[in-house]
XYZ file of C-alpha atoms in Angstrom:
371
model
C -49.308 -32.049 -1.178
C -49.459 -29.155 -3.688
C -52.162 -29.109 -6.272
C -50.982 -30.385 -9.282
C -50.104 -27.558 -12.487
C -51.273 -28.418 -15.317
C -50.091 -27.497 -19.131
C -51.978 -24.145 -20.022
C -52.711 -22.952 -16.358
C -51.653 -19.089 -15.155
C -48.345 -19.588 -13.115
C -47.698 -16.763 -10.874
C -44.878 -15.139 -10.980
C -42.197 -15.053 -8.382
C -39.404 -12.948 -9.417
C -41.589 -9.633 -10.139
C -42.330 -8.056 -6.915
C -38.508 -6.555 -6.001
C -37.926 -5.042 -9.445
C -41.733 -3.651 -9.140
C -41.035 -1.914 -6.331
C -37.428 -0.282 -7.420
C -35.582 -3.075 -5.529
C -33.530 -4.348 -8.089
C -29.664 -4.511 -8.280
C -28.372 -3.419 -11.553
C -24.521 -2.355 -12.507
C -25.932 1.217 -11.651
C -27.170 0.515 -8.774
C -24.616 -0.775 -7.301
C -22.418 1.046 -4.454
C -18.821 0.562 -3.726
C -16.589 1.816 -0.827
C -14.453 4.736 -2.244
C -15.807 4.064 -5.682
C -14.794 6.007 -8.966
C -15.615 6.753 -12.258
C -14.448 5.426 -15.278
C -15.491 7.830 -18.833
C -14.395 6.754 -21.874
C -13.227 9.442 -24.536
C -14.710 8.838 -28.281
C -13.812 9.872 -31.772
C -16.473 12.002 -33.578
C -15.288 10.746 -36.640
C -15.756 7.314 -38.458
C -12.210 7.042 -40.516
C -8.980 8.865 -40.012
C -5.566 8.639 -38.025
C -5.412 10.491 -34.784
C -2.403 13.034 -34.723
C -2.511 14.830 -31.645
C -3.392 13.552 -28.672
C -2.091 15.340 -25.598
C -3.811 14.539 -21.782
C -1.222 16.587 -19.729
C -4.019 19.012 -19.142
C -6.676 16.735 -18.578
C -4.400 14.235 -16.088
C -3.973 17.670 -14.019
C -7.462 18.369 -13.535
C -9.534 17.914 -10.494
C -10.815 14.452 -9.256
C -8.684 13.260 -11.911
C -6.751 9.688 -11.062
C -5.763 7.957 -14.194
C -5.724 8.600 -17.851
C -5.162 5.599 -20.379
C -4.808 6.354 -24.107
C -4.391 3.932 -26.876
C -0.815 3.400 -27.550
C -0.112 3.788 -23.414
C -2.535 0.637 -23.411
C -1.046 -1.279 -25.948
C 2.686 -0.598 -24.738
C 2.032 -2.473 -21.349
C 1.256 -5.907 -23.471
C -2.406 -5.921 -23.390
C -4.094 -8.632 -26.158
C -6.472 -7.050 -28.341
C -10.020 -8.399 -28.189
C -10.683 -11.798 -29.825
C -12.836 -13.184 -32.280
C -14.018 -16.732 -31.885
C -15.814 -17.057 -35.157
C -16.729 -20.781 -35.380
C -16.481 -19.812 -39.526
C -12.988 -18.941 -39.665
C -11.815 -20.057 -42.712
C -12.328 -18.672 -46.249
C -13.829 -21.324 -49.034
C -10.184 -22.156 -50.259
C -9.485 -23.360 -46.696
C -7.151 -19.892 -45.911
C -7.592 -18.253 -42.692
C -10.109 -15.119 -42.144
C -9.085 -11.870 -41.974
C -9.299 -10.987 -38.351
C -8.927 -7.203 -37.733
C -6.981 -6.139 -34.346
C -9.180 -5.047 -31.887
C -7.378 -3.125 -29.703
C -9.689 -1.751 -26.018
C -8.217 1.749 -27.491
C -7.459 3.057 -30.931
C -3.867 2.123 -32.499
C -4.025 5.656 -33.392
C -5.942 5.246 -37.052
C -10.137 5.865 -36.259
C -12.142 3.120 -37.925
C -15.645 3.955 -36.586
C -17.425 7.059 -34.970
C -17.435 6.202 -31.265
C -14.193 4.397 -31.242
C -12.365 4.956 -27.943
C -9.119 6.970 -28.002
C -8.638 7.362 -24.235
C -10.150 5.829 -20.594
C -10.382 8.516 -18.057
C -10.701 7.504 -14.008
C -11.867 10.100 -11.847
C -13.515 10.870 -8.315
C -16.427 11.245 -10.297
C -18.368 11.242 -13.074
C -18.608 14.963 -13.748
C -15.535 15.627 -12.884
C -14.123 12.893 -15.688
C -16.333 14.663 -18.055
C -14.600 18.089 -17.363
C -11.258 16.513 -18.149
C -12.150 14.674 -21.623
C -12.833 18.154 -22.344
C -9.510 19.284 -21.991
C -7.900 16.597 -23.827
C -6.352 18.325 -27.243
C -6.753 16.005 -29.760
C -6.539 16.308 -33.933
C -7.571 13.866 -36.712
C -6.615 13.350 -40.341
C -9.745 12.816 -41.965
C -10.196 9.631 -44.327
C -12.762 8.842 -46.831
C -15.464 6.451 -45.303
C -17.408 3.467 -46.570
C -20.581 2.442 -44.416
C -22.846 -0.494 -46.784
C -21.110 -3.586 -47.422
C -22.009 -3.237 -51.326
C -19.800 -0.301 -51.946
C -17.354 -1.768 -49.587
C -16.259 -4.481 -52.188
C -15.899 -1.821 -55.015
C -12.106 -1.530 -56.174
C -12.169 2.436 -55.475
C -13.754 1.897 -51.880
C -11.623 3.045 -49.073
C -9.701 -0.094 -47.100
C -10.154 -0.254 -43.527
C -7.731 -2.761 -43.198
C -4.331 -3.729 -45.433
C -4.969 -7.793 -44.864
C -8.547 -7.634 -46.395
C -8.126 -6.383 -50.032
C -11.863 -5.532 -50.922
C -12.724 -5.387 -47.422
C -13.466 -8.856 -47.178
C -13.379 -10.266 -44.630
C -14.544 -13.694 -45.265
C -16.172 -15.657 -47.654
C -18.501 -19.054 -47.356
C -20.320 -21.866 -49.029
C -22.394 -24.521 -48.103
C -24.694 -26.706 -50.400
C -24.333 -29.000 -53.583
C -24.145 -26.253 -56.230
C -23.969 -28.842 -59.305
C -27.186 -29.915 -57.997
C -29.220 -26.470 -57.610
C -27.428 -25.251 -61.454
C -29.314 -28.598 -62.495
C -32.480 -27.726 -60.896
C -32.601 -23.958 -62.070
C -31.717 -25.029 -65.649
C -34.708 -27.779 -65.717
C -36.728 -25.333 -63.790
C -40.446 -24.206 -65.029
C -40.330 -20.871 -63.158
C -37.528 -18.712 -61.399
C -38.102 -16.421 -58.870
C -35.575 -14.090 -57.578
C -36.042 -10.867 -55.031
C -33.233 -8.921 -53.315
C -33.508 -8.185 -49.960
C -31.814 -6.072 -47.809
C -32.328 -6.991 -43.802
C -31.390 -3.506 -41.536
C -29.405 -2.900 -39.049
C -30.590 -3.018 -35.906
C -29.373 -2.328 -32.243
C -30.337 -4.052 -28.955
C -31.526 -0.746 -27.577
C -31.616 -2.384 -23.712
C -33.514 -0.609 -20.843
C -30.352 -1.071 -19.014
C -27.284 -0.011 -21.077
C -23.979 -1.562 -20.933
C -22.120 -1.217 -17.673
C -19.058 -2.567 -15.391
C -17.472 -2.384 -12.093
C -14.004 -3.788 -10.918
C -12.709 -4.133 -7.458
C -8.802 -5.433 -7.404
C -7.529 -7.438 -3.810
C -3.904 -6.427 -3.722
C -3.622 -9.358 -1.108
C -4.796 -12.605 -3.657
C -4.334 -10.902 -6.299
C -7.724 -11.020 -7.653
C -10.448 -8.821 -9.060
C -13.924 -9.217 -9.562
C -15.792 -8.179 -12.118
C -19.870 -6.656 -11.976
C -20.697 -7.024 -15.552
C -23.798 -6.227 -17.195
C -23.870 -9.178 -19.793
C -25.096 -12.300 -20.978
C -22.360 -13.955 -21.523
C -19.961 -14.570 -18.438
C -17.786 -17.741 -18.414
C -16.495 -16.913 -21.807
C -15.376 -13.764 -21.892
C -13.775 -14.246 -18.566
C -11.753 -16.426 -20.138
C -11.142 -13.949 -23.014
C -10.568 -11.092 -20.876
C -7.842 -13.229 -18.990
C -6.208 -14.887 -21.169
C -6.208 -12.816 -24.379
C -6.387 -9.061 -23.154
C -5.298 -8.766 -19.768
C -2.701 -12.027 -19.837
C -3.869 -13.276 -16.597
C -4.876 -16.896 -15.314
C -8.367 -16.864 -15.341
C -8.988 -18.065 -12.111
C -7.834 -14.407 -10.726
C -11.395 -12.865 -12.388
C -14.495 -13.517 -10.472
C -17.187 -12.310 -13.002
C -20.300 -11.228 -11.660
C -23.548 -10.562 -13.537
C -26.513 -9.101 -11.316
C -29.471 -7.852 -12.266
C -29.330 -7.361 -15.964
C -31.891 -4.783 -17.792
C -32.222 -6.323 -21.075
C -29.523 -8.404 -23.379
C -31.288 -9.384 -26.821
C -27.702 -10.506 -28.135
C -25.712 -7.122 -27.458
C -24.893 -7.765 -24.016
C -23.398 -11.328 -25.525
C -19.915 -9.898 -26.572
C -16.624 -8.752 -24.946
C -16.018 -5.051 -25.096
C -13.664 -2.703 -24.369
C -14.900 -1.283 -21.259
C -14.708 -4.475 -18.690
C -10.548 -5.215 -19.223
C -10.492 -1.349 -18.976
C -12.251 -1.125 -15.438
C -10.210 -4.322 -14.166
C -6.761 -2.554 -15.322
C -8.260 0.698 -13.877
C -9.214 -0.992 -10.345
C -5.724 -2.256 -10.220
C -3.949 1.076 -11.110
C -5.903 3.125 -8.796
C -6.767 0.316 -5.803
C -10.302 1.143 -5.344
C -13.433 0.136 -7.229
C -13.887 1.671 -10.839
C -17.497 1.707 -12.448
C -18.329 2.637 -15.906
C -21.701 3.000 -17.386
C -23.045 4.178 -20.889
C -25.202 6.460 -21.897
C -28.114 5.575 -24.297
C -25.673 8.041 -26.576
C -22.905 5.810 -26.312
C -25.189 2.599 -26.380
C -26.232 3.431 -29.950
C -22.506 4.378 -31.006
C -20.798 1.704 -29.450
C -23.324 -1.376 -28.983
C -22.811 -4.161 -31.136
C -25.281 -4.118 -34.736
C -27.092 -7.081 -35.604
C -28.217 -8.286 -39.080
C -27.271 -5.946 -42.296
C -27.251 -7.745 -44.913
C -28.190 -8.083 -48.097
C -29.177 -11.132 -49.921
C -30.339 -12.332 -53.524
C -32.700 -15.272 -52.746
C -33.784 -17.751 -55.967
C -36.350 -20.259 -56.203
C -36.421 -22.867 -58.962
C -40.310 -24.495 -59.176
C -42.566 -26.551 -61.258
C -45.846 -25.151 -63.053
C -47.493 -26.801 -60.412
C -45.556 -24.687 -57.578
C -43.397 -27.689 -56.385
C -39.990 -26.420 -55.137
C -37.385 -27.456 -56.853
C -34.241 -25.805 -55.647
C -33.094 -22.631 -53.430
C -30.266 -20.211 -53.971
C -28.742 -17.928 -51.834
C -26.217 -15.181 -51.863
C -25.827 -12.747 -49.283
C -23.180 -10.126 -48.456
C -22.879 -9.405 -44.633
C -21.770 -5.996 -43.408
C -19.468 -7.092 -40.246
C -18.329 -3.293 -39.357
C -14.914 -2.257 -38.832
C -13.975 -5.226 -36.180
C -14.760 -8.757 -36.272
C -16.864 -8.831 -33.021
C -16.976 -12.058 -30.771
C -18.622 -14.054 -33.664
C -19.660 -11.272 -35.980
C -18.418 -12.987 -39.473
C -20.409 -16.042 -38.367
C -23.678 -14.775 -38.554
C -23.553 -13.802 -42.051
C -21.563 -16.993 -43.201
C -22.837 -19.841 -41.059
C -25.092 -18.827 -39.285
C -27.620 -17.825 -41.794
C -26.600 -20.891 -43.587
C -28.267 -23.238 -41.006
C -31.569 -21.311 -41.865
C -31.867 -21.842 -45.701
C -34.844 -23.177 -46.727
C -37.037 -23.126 -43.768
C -39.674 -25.963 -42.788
C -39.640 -26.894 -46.932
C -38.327 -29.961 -48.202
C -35.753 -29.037 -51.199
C -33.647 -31.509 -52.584
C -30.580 -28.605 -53.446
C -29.946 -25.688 -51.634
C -26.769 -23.712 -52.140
C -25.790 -20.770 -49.730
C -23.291 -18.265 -50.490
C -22.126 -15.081 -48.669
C -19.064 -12.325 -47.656
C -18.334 -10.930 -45.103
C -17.415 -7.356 -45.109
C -15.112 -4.825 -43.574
C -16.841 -0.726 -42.660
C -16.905 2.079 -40.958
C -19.105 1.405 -38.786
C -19.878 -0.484 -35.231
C -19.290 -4.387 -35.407
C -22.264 -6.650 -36.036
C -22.521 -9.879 -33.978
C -25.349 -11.970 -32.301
């Protein structure tokens, strides 16, 4: 009988000893008969409309299998990436503004990084070459990065279905209640706060692999992510239009998540296509470059916080409004973390009897926010 473990006592670990000793099996790591390379080709601007784009000289170049640009993608029916916000409606009960998310650019640039073509090639180097010899021109646009110019009338628009930027707006809380409080209030206190971007920043960054079975029908999916059964279904049903059932995702050894590895990308419906297209296994990894473009944000936002209290420091009442900076897309559940998500932490372990949360959600140029 094994001795008994008791609360407090020094478990060993179990799980250390292969990734200690280099034997561990991420999306890198792994090796696939008559595998290629997938590279995708970024804009090095943050706003503008793309108006040359020619590949002819990059499709002829050496090692070079497929080329994919944006309005190629979109042509063959593929869905543009989803947004399952469970916020989704504005206060007045109208629906949000959900940007279309396309895996490549429509042709107008709304962040630096933004993918305007998907490259397949013997290998890696070789896909590099050719993104070299793509010709490509932009019309510059004016750009608008914090979510507080954003929602100035002279701020450039991102998108023509969210005057303002705005994406969506929220309230929770019993406001007649809280104006009460502040008005009978012996003290208000008020600060501004603005809470940073951040990024995941991962030891491992993103990465995919696809193999396609001509014979079922079927592909399978090596993803590096934290968030499988969902945006298999996404990926299926929304992107690729495929039953789910034919997309066996895969996560193996994964180097780090912290909430960026929780969304659906462009890259994995890309490598699936890709597999297809070319009938061999297609990998694509980022580099920490890329990671930092291209990686979903989290927090930015910026918040006035209130507190109503009595001489003798009792709380009385809490107010909150905070503006959320969502980037140029949605993301999986990006306008929820500003809206209702940060609405379920008002007011922390303390026992007010009003609270009243209010916050936007804003459209920029920038990389989506989510988890």
């Amino acid at each position: 009988m094994s001795e008994m473990v008791r609360i407090g006592d020094s478990l060993t670990r179990t799980e250390d000893t292969r990734f200690l000793t280099g034997h561990g099996a991420f999306i890198d790591d792994l090796r696939f008969d008559r595998q290629c390379a997938g590279f995708m080709v970024r804009s090095p601007i943050a706003h503008g409309r793309i108006t040359k784009l020619d590949v002819s000289a990059a499709r002829a170049a050496p090692g070079v299998l497929l080329i994919v640009t944006g309005d190629q993608w979109i042509a063959q029916g593929h869905g543009p990436i989803p947004t399952k916000s469970p916020v989704s409606t504005f206060k007045d009960g109208s629906p949000m503004k959900a940007a279309v998310h396309h895996c490549l650019s429509d042709g107008t640039i709304r962040h630096a990084g933004e993918g305007i073509a998907f490259i397949v090639a013997e290998r890696l180097g070789e896909a590099r070459d050719a993104a070299e010899l793509i010709d490509v021109a932009f019309e510059d646009f004016d750009t608008v990065v914090t979510q507080d110019v954003a929602g100035e009338t002279s701020a450039p628009q991102l998108w023509d279905i969210a005057p303002g930027n705005l994406c969506l707006d929220f309230e929770l809380g019993n406001r007649a209640d809280v104006e009460a409080a502040f008005d009978a209030a012996d003290h208000v206190v008020s600060l501004k706060i603005k809470n940073s971007r951040v990024t995941a920043a991962a030891m491992e960054p993103r990465g995919c692999a696809a193999s396609y079975d001509a014979a079922t029908d079927s592909y399978t999916l090596w993803n590096s992510s934290q968030n499988i059964h969902a945006n298999r279904t996404m990926i299926a049903e929304k992107v690729l239009n495929i039953a789910p059932e034919k997309i066996r995702h895969v996560a193996p050894d994964v180097g780090g998540g912290f909430g960026g590895k929780n969304s659906l990308y462009a890259e994995p419906p890309l490598v699936l296509w890709a597999a297809r297209e070319v009938g061999r296994p297609v990998k694509w990894v980022a580099d920490r470059s890329e990671a930092f473009l291209t990686d979903t944000h989290g927090r930015d936002q910026m918040s006035e916080v209130s507190l109503a209290l009595d001489k003798d420091g009792t709380f009385r009442a809490l107010k909150v409004h905070s503006v959320g900076n969502v980037g140029a897309w949605c993301g999986t559940i990006g306008p929820f973390t500003p809206t209702g998500g940060s609405a379920r932490t008002q007011g922390g372990p303390y026992a007010f009897k009003a609270m009243l949360y209010t916050a936007e959600a804003r459209f920029t140029n920038t990389a989506q926010t989510d988890p």
